[in-house]
PDB file of C-alpha atoms in Angstrom:
ATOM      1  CA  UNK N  18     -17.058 -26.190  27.739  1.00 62.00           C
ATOM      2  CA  UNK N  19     -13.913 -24.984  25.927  1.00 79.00           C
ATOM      3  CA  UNK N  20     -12.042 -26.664  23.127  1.00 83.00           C
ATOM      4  CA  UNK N  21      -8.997 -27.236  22.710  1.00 83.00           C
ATOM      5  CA  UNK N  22      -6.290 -28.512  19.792  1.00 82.00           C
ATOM      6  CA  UNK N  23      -2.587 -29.693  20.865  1.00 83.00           C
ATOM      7  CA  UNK N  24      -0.013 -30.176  18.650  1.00 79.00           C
ATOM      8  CA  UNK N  25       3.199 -30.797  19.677  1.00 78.00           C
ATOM      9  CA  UNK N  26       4.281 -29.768  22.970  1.00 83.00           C
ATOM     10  CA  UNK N  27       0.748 -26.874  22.645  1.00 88.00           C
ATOM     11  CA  UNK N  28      -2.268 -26.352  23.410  1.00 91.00           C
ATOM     12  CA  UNK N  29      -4.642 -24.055  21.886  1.00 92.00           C
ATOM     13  CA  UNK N  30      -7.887 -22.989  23.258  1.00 95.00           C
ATOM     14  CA  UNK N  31     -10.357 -22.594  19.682  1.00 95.00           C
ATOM     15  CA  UNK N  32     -11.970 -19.661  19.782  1.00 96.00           C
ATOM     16  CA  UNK N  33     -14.678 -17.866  17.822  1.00 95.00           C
ATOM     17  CA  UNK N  34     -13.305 -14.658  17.149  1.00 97.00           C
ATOM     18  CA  UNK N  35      -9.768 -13.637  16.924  1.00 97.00           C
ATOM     19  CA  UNK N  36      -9.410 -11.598  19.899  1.00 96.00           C
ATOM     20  CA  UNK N  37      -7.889  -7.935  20.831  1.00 95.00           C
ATOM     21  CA  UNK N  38      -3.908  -8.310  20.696  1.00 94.00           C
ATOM     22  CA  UNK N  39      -3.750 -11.483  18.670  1.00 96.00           C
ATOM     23  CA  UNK N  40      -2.056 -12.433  15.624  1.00 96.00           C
ATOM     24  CA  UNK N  41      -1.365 -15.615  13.371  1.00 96.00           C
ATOM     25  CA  UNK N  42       1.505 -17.366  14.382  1.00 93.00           C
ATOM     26  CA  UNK N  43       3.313 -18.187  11.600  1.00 89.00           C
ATOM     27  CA  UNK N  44       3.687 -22.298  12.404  1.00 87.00           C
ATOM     28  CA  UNK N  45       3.227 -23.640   8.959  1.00 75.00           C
ATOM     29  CA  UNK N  46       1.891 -26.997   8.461  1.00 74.00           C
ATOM     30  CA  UNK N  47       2.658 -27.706  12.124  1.00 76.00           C
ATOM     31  CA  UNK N  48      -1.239 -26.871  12.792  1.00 73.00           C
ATOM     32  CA  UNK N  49      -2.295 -30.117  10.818  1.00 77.00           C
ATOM     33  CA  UNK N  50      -5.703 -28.739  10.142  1.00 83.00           C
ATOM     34  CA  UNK N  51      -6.475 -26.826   6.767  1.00 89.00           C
ATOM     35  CA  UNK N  52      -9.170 -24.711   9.194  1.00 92.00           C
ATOM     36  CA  UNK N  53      -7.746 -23.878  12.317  1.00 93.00           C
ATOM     37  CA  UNK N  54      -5.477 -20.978  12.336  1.00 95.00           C
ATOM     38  CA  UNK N  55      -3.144 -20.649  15.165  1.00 94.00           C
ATOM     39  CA  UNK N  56      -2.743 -17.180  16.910  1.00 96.00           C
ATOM     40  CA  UNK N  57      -0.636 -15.806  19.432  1.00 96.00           C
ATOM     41  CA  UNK N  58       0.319 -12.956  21.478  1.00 95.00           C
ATOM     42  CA  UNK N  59       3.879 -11.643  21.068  1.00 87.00           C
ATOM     43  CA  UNK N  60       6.172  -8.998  22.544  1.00 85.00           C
ATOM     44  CA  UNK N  61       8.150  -6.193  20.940  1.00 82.00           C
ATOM     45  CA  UNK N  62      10.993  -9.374  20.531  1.00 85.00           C
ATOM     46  CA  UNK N  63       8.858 -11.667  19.105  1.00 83.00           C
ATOM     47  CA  UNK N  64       8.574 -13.949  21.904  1.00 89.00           C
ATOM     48  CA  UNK N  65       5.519 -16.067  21.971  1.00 92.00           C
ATOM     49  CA  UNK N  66       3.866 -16.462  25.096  1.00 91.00           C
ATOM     50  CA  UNK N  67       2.571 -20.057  25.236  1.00 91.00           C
ATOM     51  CA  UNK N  68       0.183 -20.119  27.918  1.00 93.00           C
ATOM     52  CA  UNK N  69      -2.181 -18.027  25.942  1.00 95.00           C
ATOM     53  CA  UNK N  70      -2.169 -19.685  22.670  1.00 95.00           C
ATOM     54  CA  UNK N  71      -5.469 -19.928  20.584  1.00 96.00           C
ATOM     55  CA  UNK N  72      -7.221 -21.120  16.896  1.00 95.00           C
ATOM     56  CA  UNK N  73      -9.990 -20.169  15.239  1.00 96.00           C
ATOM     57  CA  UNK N  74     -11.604 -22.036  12.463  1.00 95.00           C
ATOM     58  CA  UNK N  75     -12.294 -20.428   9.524  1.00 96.00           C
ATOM     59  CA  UNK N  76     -13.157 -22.068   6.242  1.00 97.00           C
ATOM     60  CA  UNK N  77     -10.819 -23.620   4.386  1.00 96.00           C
ATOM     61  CA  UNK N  78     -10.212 -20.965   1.882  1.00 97.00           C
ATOM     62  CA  UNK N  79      -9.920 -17.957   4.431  1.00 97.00           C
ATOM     63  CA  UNK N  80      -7.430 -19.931   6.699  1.00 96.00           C
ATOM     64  CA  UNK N  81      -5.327 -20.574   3.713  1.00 95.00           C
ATOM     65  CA  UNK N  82      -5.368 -16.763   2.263  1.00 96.00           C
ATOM     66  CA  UNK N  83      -4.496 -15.233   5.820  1.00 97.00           C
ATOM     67  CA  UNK N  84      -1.947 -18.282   6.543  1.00 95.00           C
ATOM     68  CA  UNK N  85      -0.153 -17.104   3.214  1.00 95.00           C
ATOM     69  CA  UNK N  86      -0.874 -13.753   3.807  1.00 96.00           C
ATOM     70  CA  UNK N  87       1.078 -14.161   6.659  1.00 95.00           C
ATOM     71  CA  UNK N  88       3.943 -16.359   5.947  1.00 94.00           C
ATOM     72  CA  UNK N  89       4.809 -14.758   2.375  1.00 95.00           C
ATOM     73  CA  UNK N  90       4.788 -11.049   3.272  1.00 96.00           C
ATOM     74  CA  UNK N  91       3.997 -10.023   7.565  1.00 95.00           C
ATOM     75  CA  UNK N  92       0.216  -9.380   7.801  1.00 97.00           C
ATOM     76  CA  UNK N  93      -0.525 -11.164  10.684  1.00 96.00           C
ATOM     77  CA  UNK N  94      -3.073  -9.251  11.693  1.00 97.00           C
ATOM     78  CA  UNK N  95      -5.444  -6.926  10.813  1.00 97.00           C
ATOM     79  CA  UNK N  96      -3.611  -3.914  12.339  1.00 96.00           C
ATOM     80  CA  UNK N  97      -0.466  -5.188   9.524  1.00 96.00           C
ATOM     81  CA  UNK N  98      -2.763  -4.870   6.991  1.00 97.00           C
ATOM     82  CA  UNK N  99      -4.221  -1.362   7.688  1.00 97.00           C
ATOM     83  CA  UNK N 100      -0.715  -0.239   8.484  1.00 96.00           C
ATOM     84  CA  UNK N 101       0.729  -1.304   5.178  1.00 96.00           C
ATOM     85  CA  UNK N 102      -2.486  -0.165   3.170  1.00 96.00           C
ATOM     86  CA  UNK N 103      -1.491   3.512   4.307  1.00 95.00           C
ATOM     87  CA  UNK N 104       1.979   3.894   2.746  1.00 91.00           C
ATOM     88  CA  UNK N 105       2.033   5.405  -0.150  1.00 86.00           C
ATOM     89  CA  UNK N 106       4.365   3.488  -1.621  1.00 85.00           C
ATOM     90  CA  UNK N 107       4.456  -0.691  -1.986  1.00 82.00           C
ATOM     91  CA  UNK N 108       4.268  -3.331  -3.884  1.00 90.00           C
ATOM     92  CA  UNK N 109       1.176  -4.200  -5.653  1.00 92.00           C
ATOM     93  CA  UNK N 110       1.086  -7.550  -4.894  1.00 94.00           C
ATOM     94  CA  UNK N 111       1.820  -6.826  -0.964  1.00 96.00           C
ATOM     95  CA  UNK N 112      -1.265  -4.359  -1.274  1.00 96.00           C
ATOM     96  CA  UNK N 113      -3.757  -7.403  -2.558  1.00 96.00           C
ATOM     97  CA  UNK N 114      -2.519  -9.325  -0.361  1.00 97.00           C
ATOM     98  CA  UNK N 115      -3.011  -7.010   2.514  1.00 97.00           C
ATOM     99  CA  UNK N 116      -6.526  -5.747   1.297  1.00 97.00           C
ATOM    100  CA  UNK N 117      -7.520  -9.555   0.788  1.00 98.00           C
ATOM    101  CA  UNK N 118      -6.616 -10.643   4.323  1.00 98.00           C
ATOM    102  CA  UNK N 119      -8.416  -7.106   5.906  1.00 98.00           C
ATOM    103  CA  UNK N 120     -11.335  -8.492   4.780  1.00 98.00           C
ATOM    104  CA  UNK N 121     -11.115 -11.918   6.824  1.00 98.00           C
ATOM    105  CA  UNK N 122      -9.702 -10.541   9.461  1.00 97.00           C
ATOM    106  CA  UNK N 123     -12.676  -8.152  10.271  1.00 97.00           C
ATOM    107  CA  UNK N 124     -14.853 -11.097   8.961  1.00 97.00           C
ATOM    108  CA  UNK N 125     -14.186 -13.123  12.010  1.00 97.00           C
ATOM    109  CA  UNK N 126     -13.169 -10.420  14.625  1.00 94.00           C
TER     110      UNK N 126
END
């Protein structure tokens, strides 16, 4: 049987891993769950498509690191991450941040 968790006007399937072509959405506390992370898919415009929407529960601490992750500097996903981990040049803190989240995102992909 599938879970789901609505908020709002959505409805999001929980899953167990985050899958292929998803990323956080950014919602902030609009989730109202400190371990259910909302993802999404999005176009090259940003538009949210929200008959696919889905959450996976991680603990506590990983949902808040890759929730911040997100909001504060873009790495929604693990494919942010690795893409900003290859420039050569960044800001230190962006780089922890990015390395930090890599790590939970492969944890529960």
């Amino acid at each position: 049987m599938t879970a789901y968790h609505n908020i709002e006007d959505y409805s999001f399937e929980i899953v167990e891993k985050i899958p292929v072509g998803y990323e956080i959405w950014n919602i902030g506390n609009h989730m109202q769950s400190a371990e259910l992370v909302p993802l999404c898919q999005s176009d090259e415009s940003y538009y949210i498509n929200p008959n696919t929407l889905k959450a996976i529960k991680m603990t506590p601490e990983d949902a808040t690191i890759v929730k911040k992750a997100s909001a504060w500097y873009g790495l929604s996903s693990s494919k942010a991450c690795v893409k900003y981990l290859k420039r050569k040049s960044g800001k230190a803190m962006k780089k922890n941040a990015a390395q930090t989240a890599l790590k939970i995102f492969e944890k529960y992909m």
